[in-house]
Amino acid sequence: MSTHLPRLVVAAPASGHGKTTVATGLMAALARRGLEVSGHKVGPDYIDPGYHALATGRPGRNLDPHLVGEERIVPLLLHGARTPRPADVAVVEGVMGLFDGQIGGDGFSSTAHVATLTASPVVLVVDISSASRTIGAVVAGLAGHDPGVRVAGVVLNKAGSPRHADEVRRAVAATGIPVLGVLGRDDAIVAPSRHLGLVPAAERADAATSLERLAAQVAERIDLDAVLEIARGAAPLAVPAWEPAAAVEPVAAAARPKVAVAGGRAFTFTYAETTELLEAAGCEVVVLDPTRDTGLPPGTQGLYLGGGFPEVHAAALSRNAALRDDLRAAVAAGVPTVAECAGLLYLCGTLDHAPMVGALPATAAMAPRLTLAYRSATSEVATLLGRPGETVTGHEFHRTRVTPAAGGTPGWVLEPTASHPRTEDGYASPTLHASYLHVHWAGHPHLAQRFAAAAAATAPYSPVAPVAAPAAGVPAAAPHDAPPADPLRHHGDTETSAADGTPLADFAVNTYDGPRPPWLTAALLGSLDDVGAYPDAARVRVAEEALARRHGRPAEEVLATAGAAEAFTLVARARLWRHPVVVHPQFTEPDVALAAAGTPARHVLLRAEDGFALDPSRVPDEADLVVVGNPTNPTGRVHPAVDLRALTRPGRLVVVDEAFMDAIAQPRHALADAEVPGLVVLRSLTKLWGIPGVRAGYVLGEPAVLEQLRAVQTPWSVSSTALAAMRACASDEAVVEAAERVRRLATWRGVLVAGLDELGVPHVPGHAPFVLARPGAGVREELRRHGHAVRRADTFPGLDASWVRIAVRSPERTRSLLTALASITSGVGAR
């Protein structure tokens, strides 16, 4: 038997070169040509196949010799290529570098290994952003390293310019390997990451839109005909396709046993072959979403809780108390249950203090380090899945820990490796198997057989009537407190402690959640040598010149200030304003400064129903001063630069507060680097660098306007320490660190937004390092009672007590807040 399957493997010199982008883009672009495309991934990764499935409209498949054995790689490739329909072409995405495989295994399970087993041509993706002619040597070296691996084409990724790409093309031409296309830099088509890699496609509302854009770019910039020609040149494969029906036998049962398989946003890691084996064994597979479904499917006889991100979705899982109770009762009743990694965490009593199912006598928490390893595992006794002395292969992939790590009967005993000791892992019994180890059942079909047989022998589960929680355990709600006497002078720092002075978890102050970089600390400490003298004009000038270089502007267009708050005071005092306008809701310090100067501001209130979007036509023509935030505090709204420019006109000064602009990932609407007549920009170093006590900020604008501000500035208002911070934060070192902090903030913000979405809490879309949410009146006070401080929003003109502003914090801290919010919004802890 011989099968001709057009196919290719997408590989790279190392991780980070763009394999997922190119492989997924090729799949999508070919599918949009009308071809049936089968997507595959070398290695155990679950996340990339999710993007492959989105691109192709069919399940993504894994090809991993460690997990399934070398002999099953080609059969599984052929199975995936004909299920659910025959494919016209198969695209296999590699893993890590081309020849990188199992540590100590001499390339076992590497991309090259799978390319050799499947006799597939290789297309190299090479990031050329940091080199030019050297890329030719890299390609030549990879192509010549192993005669069994045929490199048939190259895609150049992250080209800086056409000239740069042409230089690389000429270098690669010397190898005789064709360049199939060139992709430039485009962060908009790169999937966001978090602690375990890319964010799964199922968790990204924008995934389909990004994929459409990627498919269009790949179709435009990569020669798809040449790609198909390479794929069609692959030799026929002379082995039969894998058949799940040949790997297991149907269980003897009068009716098909119903198996609930966890899915939804929190459980996205399940190999397609797992459910295919269960169905081939006679089971009816029903998907269960633990974040949404309030009970087990009627008649459930088996539970499969696979991998995913329960730590990210802990609040939604915890909030679904009805399903947690149902699952706990089902496991206790002996319903056969398999839980891998995420499933293990979900069955624990708590996860980062959030209540989970409680079926295991263990707790789970985030850990400081990632555990990622191929493992071999042995069962020491008979359990639901294992038999004494039986060994399986699998992998670990988590950044959590379970305490205790194993029960009296562990799920597996993990054999030692060069970097991992022999350890007992998980909990097992004749009806339960819960562990961190991910096992690909296509490589060990007897596990599926045993699980299906156990399900068939189990009576359908009937849930017990829920028992109401005792009212005595619910403390009284705190009274809704009245707004401050002077709302415009209220700031988030006053909310970070309880009435008795006990510190609360701070989600009220918008500063970066992390330590200062060492170079900034050194600069601040070094400034103490200068505090014996007044900060003279020369030192101020040096700081302003550093800031000017940072923004590509002349030094005359920069004014150092004691934070943005002083800048508002200078603006208010610089002229006798007749019709000042502040666009609200926004930071209230401009109102305070104008009122103190004797010219209270009029307000233009943006509407929630419009997403707090700015309409320049709503600003009165007679306004001679307009103050607007971008991104606006507290809404997080980023106003288009064109709308801000539209506010300018002769006789009017437009002040744009960009205090948070340096904390967002794509500041294309920033105006700090632009010279716009009649417009000044305010910046702050407080937020991104976490130094509110230093009071360091600056104004960017026309020299004539800045001279007016300088004329009313108090002498020596900017301290030596603030000047040192300005110089340090304008350095090249700071630019690199800022980019990393911005990337981290975007990832952390995604955790907060995803949690709010799962809890059904309305919030304003945005990019700022805070989120304006509307959980309802009284929720802020309940959160305080649970130990969490969020910023009240009823002190911002245009908002009421139903709104709160939540600062972006690290995922671990955010999950604690979301858990508290879940209990409050579901009625637990409030009345």
Tab-separated table of N, CA, C and O in Angstrom, residues 82-167:
chain	number	residue	atom	x	y	z
A	82	ARG	N	-6.354	12.349	6.529
A	82	ARG	CA	-7.591	11.867	5.892
A	82	ARG	C	-8.812	11.996	6.807
A	82	ARG	O	-9.892	11.520	6.457
A	83	THR	N	-8.612	12.624	7.983
A	83	THR	CA	-9.701	12.768	8.944
A	83	THR	C	-9.922	14.240	9.275
A	83	THR	O	-8.975	14.926	9.676
A	84	PRO	N	-11.115	14.779	9.113
A	84	PRO	CA	-12.354	14.090	8.724
A	84	PRO	C	-12.533	13.945	7.211
A	84	PRO	O	-13.465	13.269	6.771
A	85	ARG	N	-11.653	14.587	6.419
A	85	ARG	CA	-11.727	14.496	4.956
A	85	ARG	C	-10.322	14.323	4.417
A	85	ARG	O	-9.361	14.775	5.052
A	86	PRO	N	-10.156	13.738	3.235
A	86	PRO	CA	-8.814	13.628	2.651
A	86	PRO	C	-8.208	15.008	2.406
A	86	PRO	O	-8.873	15.908	1.887
A	87	ALA	N	-6.962	15.177	2.790
A	87	ALA	CA	-6.288	16.467	2.637
A	87	ALA	C	-5.537	16.522	1.315
A	87	ALA	O	-5.053	15.508	0.805
A	88	ASP	N	-5.439	17.741	0.787
A	88	ASP	CA	-4.643	17.968	-0.416
A	88	ASP	C	-3.171	18.158	-0.079
A	88	ASP	O	-2.303	17.887	-0.913
A	89	VAL	N	-2.890	18.650	1.123
A	89	VAL	CA	-1.516	18.906	1.528
A	89	VAL	C	-1.451	18.898	3.050
A	89	VAL	O	-2.414	19.275	3.724
A	90	ALA	N	-0.335	18.437	3.594
A	90	ALA	CA	-0.102	18.459	5.041
A	90	ALA	C	1.055	19.410	5.336
A	90	ALA	O	2.094	19.356	4.675
A	91	VAL	N	0.845	20.273	6.319
A	91	VAL	CA	1.890	21.192	6.772
A	91	VAL	C	2.222	20.824	8.210
A	91	VAL	O	1.342	20.808	9.074
A	92	VAL	N	3.490	20.522	8.448
A	92	VAL	CA	3.943	20.091	9.773
A	92	VAL	C	4.814	21.197	10.366
A	92	VAL	O	5.856	21.540	9.803
A	93	GLU	N	4.384	21.767	11.484
A	93	GLU	CA	5.197	22.771	12.159
A	93	GLU	C	6.197	22.100	13.086
A	93	GLU	O	5.841	21.235	13.890
A	94	GLY	N	7.444	22.506	12.997
A	94	GLY	CA	8.491	21.923	13.825
A	94	GLY	C	8.479	22.446	15.242
A	94	GLY	O	7.582	23.184	15.664
A	95	VAL	N	9.524	22.070	15.991
A	95	VAL	CA	9.660	22.483	17.381
A	95	VAL	C	11.099	22.943	17.610
A	95	VAL	O	12.040	22.353	17.078
A	96	MET	N	11.282	24.005	18.342
A	96	MET	CA	12.616	24.540	18.685
A	96	MET	C	13.467	24.667	17.422
A	96	MET	O	12.966	25.024	16.356
A	97	GLY	N	14.771	24.410	17.550
A	97	GLY	CA	15.634	24.415	16.378
A	97	GLY	C	15.500	23.117	15.612
A	97	GLY	O	15.074	22.086	16.160
A	98	LEU	N	15.902	23.118	14.352
A	98	LEU	CA	15.698	21.975	13.471
A	98	LEU	C	16.198	20.671	14.076
A	98	LEU	O	15.539	19.628	13.967
A	99	PHE	N	17.349	20.686	14.719
A	99	PHE	CA	17.949	19.451	15.227
A	99	PHE	C	17.835	19.310	16.746
A	99	PHE	O	18.469	18.433	17.335
A	100	ASP	N	17.020	20.158	17.385
A	100	ASP	CA	16.880	20.117	18.840
A	100	ASP	C	15.785	19.132	19.235
A	100	ASP	O	14.633	19.277	18.820
A	101	GLY	N	16.146	18.144	20.045
A	101	GLY	CA	15.166	17.161	20.486
A	101	GLY	C	15.309	16.870	21.956
A	101	GLY	O	15.729	17.723	22.746
A	102	GLN	N	14.973	15.638	22.329
A	102	GLN	CA	15.035	15.216	23.721
A	102	GLN	C	16.463	15.358	24.242
A	102	GLN	O	17.416	14.915	23.592
A	103	ILE	N	16.622	16.013	25.396
A	103	ILE	CA	17.945	16.219	25.970
A	103	ILE	C	18.613	14.857	26.207
A	103	ILE	O	18.041	13.957	26.824
A	104	GLY	N	19.828	14.730	25.687
A	104	GLY	CA	20.556	13.476	25.827
A	104	GLY	C	20.137	12.412	24.833
A	104	GLY	O	20.644	11.285	24.877
A	105	GLY	N	19.217	12.756	23.936
A	105	GLY	CA	18.703	11.760	22.993
A	105	GLY	C	19.267	11.876	21.603
A	105	GLY	O	18.752	11.244	20.668
A	106	ASP	N	20.299	12.703	21.407
A	106	ASP	CA	20.939	12.850	20.098
A	106	ASP	C	19.935	13.211	19.006
A	106	ASP	O	19.969	12.658	17.907
A	107	GLY	N	19.034	14.155	19.333
A	107	GLY	CA	18.079	14.631	18.336
A	107	GLY	C	16.795	13.841	18.252
A	107	GLY	O	15.963	14.097	17.375
A	108	PHE	N	16.593	12.882	19.163
A	108	PHE	CA	15.349	12.114	19.172
A	108	PHE	C	14.175	13.059	19.432
A	108	PHE	O	14.225	13.931	20.290
A	109	SER	N	13.109	12.889	18.682
A	109	SER	CA	11.895	13.710	18.758
A	109	SER	C	12.105	15.138	18.261
A	109	SER	O	11.281	16.008	18.516
A	110	SER	N	13.201	15.389	17.563
A	110	SER	CA	13.415	16.720	16.988
A	110	SER	C	12.625	16.869	15.700
A	110	SER	O	12.077	15.909	15.151
A	111	THR	N	12.604	18.090	15.187
A	111	THR	CA	11.969	18.339	13.897
A	111	THR	C	12.657	17.532	12.799
A	111	THR	O	12.000	16.944	11.930
A	112	ALA	N	13.969	17.512	12.833
A	112	ALA	CA	14.710	16.739	11.838
A	112	ALA	C	14.359	15.260	11.922
A	112	ALA	O	14.243	14.574	10.895
A	113	HIS	N	14.196	14.737	13.131
A	113	HIS	CA	13.831	13.337	13.323
A	113	HIS	C	12.498	13.039	12.648
A	113	HIS	O	12.359	12.052	11.896
A	114	VAL	N	11.505	13.886	12.885
A	114	VAL	CA	10.179	13.671	12.294
A	114	VAL	C	10.213	13.879	10.784
A	114	VAL	O	9.561	13.148	10.025
A	115	ALA	N	10.991	14.868	10.317
A	115	ALA	CA	11.114	15.074	8.876
A	115	ALA	C	11.723	13.842	8.209
A	115	ALA	O	11.317	13.443	7.109
A	116	THR	N	12.694	13.210	8.883
A	116	THR	CA	13.315	12.006	8.343
A	116	THR	C	12.344	10.830	8.358
A	116	THR	O	12.223	10.094	7.372
A	117	LEU	N	11.638	10.634	9.467
A	117	LEU	CA	10.686	9.531	9.561
A	117	LEU	C	9.597	9.628	8.509
A	117	LEU	O	9.138	8.617	7.967
A	118	THR	N	9.169	10.848	8.217
A	118	THR	CA	8.072	11.058	7.261
A	118	THR	C	8.563	11.365	5.857
A	118	THR	O	7.746	11.594	4.960
A	119	ALA	N	9.890	11.390	5.658
A	119	ALA	CA	10.479	11.694	4.345
A	119	ALA	C	9.891	12.991	3.774
A	119	ALA	O	9.491	13.060	2.604
A	120	SER	N	9.841	14.022	4.623
A	120	SER	CA	9.227	15.288	4.229
A	120	SER	C	10.281	16.344	3.944
A	120	SER	O	11.252	16.475	4.692
A	121	PRO	N	10.117	17.135	2.880
A	121	PRO	CA	11.010	18.267	2.642
A	121	PRO	C	10.804	19.336	3.705
A	121	PRO	O	9.720	19.449	4.293
A	122	VAL	N	11.848	20.112	3.942
A	122	VAL	CA	11.831	21.115	5.006
A	122	VAL	C	11.876	22.518	4.411
A	122	VAL	O	12.660	22.787	3.501
A	123	VAL	N	11.017	23.395	4.921
A	123	VAL	CA	11.072	24.824	4.617
A	123	VAL	C	11.574	25.526	5.871
A	123	VAL	O	10.950	25.425	6.941
A	124	LEU	N	12.701	26.216	5.756
A	124	LEU	CA	13.290	26.918	6.900
A	124	LEU	C	12.698	28.317	7.035
A	124	LEU	O	12.569	29.047	6.042
A	125	VAL	N	12.356	28.694	8.260
A	125	VAL	CA	11.971	30.066	8.583
A	125	VAL	C	13.119	30.670	9.378
A	125	VAL	O	13.523	30.122	10.411
A	126	VAL	N	13.656	31.791	8.905
A	126	VAL	CA	14.820	32.379	9.555
A	126	VAL	C	14.543	33.843	9.884
A	126	VAL	O	14.178	34.631	9.012
A	127	ASP	N	14.677	34.180	11.149
A	127	ASP	CA	14.573	35.571	11.608
A	127	ASP	C	15.852	36.298	11.185
A	127	ASP	O	16.948	35.972	11.649
A	128	ILE	N	15.696	37.289	10.306
A	128	ILE	CA	16.880	37.985	9.785
A	128	ILE	C	17.030	39.376	10.394
A	128	ILE	O	17.830	40.181	9.917
A	129	SER	N	16.273	39.656	11.458
A	129	SER	CA	16.236	41.013	11.991
A	129	SER	C	17.588	41.498	12.498
A	129	SER	O	17.844	42.706	12.518
A	130	SER	N	18.476	40.573	12.898
A	130	SER	CA	19.744	40.986	13.507
A	130	SER	C	20.954	40.578	12.686
A	130	SER	O	22.075	40.555	13.189
A	131	ALA	N	20.762	40.228	11.420
A	131	ALA	CA	21.881	39.815	10.575
A	131	ALA	C	21.518	40.017	9.118
A	131	ALA	O	20.367	40.319	8.787
A	132	SER	N	22.492	39.844	8.239
A	132	SER	CA	22.218	39.936	6.801
A	132	SER	C	22.912	38.777	6.080
A	132	SER	O	22.358	37.695	5.963
A	133	ARG	N	24.171	38.964	5.637
A	133	ARG	CA	24.831	37.924	4.864
A	133	ARG	C	25.119	36.660	5.688
A	133	ARG	O	25.231	35.564	5.137
A	134	THR	N	25.219	36.814	6.979
A	134	THR	CA	25.449	35.649	7.834
A	134	THR	C	24.318	34.631	7.703
A	134	THR	O	24.523	33.430	7.935
A	135	ILE	N	23.132	35.083	7.331
A	135	ILE	CA	21.994	34.169	7.176
A	135	ILE	C	22.317	33.092	6.132
A	135	ILE	O	21.896	31.940	6.263
A	136	GLY	N	23.085	33.454	5.098
A	136	GLY	CA	23.468	32.465	4.105
A	136	GLY	C	24.264	31.323	4.716
A	136	GLY	O	24.063	30.147	4.391
A	137	ALA	N	25.163	31.669	5.632
A	137	ALA	CA	25.957	30.642	6.303
A	137	ALA	C	25.092	29.772	7.206
A	137	ALA	O	25.294	28.558	7.310
A	138	VAL	N	24.124	30.390	7.869
A	138	VAL	CA	23.216	29.640	8.741
A	138	VAL	C	22.423	28.622	7.921
A	138	VAL	O	22.314	27.439	8.281
A	139	VAL	N	21.876	29.066	6.796
A	139	VAL	CA	21.089	28.174	5.947
A	139	VAL	C	21.972	27.053	5.401
A	139	VAL	O	21.588	25.873	5.402
A	140	ALA	N	23.172	27.407	4.945
A	140	ALA	CA	24.072	26.388	4.401
A	140	ALA	C	24.435	25.361	5.466
A	140	ALA	O	24.481	24.148	5.194
A	141	GLY	N	24.700	25.821	6.672
A	141	GLY	CA	25.059	24.907	7.748
A	141	GLY	C	23.930	23.956	8.096
A	141	GLY	O	24.147	22.750	8.275
A	142	LEU	N	22.708	24.454	8.187
A	142	LEU	CA	21.565	23.602	8.511
A	142	LEU	C	21.295	22.611	7.386
A	142	LEU	O	20.981	21.437	7.627
A	143	ALA	N	21.405	23.087	6.135
A	143	ALA	CA	21.109	22.220	4.995
A	143	ALA	C	22.128	21.097	4.856
A	143	ALA	O	21.800	19.991	4.390
A	144	GLY	N	23.364	21.340	5.274
A	144	GLY	CA	24.399	20.336	5.096
A	144	GLY	C	24.681	19.487	6.303
A	144	GLY	O	25.517	18.577	6.250
A	145	HIS	N	23.995	19.746	7.399
A	145	HIS	CA	24.325	19.053	8.651
A	145	HIS	C	23.956	17.578	8.626
A	145	HIS	O	24.676	16.744	9.196
A	146	ASP	N	22.826	17.223	7.998
A	146	ASP	CA	22.352	15.843	7.991
A	146	ASP	C	21.857	15.519	6.590
A	146	ASP	O	20.863	16.078	6.133
A	147	PRO	N	22.508	14.606	5.886
A	147	PRO	CA	22.104	14.273	4.516
A	147	PRO	C	20.683	13.731	4.420
A	147	PRO	O	20.065	13.787	3.354
A	148	GLY	N	20.145	13.217	5.540
A	148	GLY	CA	18.785	12.672	5.525
A	148	GLY	C	17.711	13.724	5.606
A	148	GLY	O	16.520	13.406	5.497
A	149	VAL	N	18.101	14.978	5.833
A	149	VAL	CA	17.135	16.077	5.942
A	149	VAL	C	17.300	16.978	4.730
A	149	VAL	O	18.391	17.520	4.509
A	150	ARG	N	16.238	17.129	3.942
A	150	ARG	CA	16.320	17.935	2.721
A	150	ARG	C	15.685	19.301	2.958
A	150	ARG	O	14.460	19.404	3.095
A	151	VAL	N	16.516	20.338	3.029
A	151	VAL	CA	16.014	21.711	3.123
A	151	VAL	C	15.698	22.179	1.704
A	151	VAL	O	16.601	22.314	0.869
A	152	ALA	N	14.409	22.420	1.433
A	152	ALA	CA	13.963	22.688	0.064
A	152	ALA	C	13.630	24.145	-0.186
A	152	ALA	O	13.426	24.539	-1.341
A	153	GLY	N	13.544	24.968	0.842
A	153	GLY	CA	13.207	26.370	0.654
A	153	GLY	C	13.392	27.143	1.937
A	153	GLY	O	13.518	26.562	3.029
A	154	VAL	N	13.424	28.468	1.798
A	154	VAL	CA	13.648	29.353	2.942
A	154	VAL	C	12.634	30.488	2.908
A	154	VAL	O	12.364	31.050	1.835
A	155	VAL	N	12.089	30.825	4.063
A	155	VAL	CA	11.272	32.021	4.238
A	155	VAL	C	12.029	32.959	5.167
A	155	VAL	O	12.419	32.566	6.272
A	156	LEU	N	12.264	34.179	4.715
A	156	LEU	CA	12.952	35.182	5.522
A	156	LEU	C	11.923	35.950	6.331
A	156	LEU	O	10.974	36.516	5.774
A	157	ASN	N	12.103	36.003	7.625
A	157	ASN	CA	11.120	36.620	8.517
A	157	ASN	C	11.709	37.856	9.196
A	157	ASN	O	12.902	37.919	9.476
A	158	LYS	N	10.853	38.829	9.471
A	158	LYS	CA	11.192	40.045	10.211
A	158	LYS	C	12.248	40.873	9.478
A	158	LYS	O	13.213	41.364	10.080
A	159	ALA	N	12.066	41.028	8.187
A	159	ALA	CA	12.963	41.883	7.414
A	159	ALA	C	12.748	43.334	7.800
A	159	ALA	O	11.613	43.782	7.971
A	160	GLY	N	13.847	44.079	7.916
A	160	GLY	CA	13.735	45.481	8.301
A	160	GLY	C	13.377	46.392	7.151
A	160	GLY	O	12.758	47.439	7.347
A	161	SER	N	13.759	46.021	5.914
A	161	SER	CA	13.504	46.852	4.745
A	161	SER	C	13.729	46.000	3.502
A	161	SER	O	14.361	44.938	3.564
A	162	PRO	N	13.245	46.447	2.338
A	162	PRO	CA	13.523	45.707	1.097
A	162	PRO	C	15.021	45.568	0.822
A	162	PRO	O	15.483	44.528	0.340
A	163	ARG	N	15.783	46.607	1.151
A	163	ARG	CA	17.228	46.549	0.922
A	163	ARG	C	17.873	45.469	1.791
A	163	ARG	O	18.731	44.706	1.334
A	164	HIS	N	17.443	45.420	3.027
A	164	HIS	CA	17.937	44.389	3.945
A	164	HIS	C	17.597	43.002	3.410
A	164	HIS	O	18.447	42.101	3.361
A	165	ALA	N	16.351	42.807	2.977
A	165	ALA	CA	15.922	41.507	2.474
A	165	ALA	C	16.709	41.104	1.236
A	165	ALA	O	17.087	39.927	1.079
A	166	ASP	N	16.981	42.060	0.355
A	166	ASP	CA	17.730	41.749	-0.865
A	166	ASP	C	19.154	41.290	-0.536
A	166	ASP	O	19.703	40.393	-1.187
A	167	GLU	N	19.757	41.905	0.457
A	167	GLU	CA	21.104	41.499	0.865
A	167	GLU	C	21.105	40.051	1.349
A	167	GLU	O	22.001	39.257	1.024
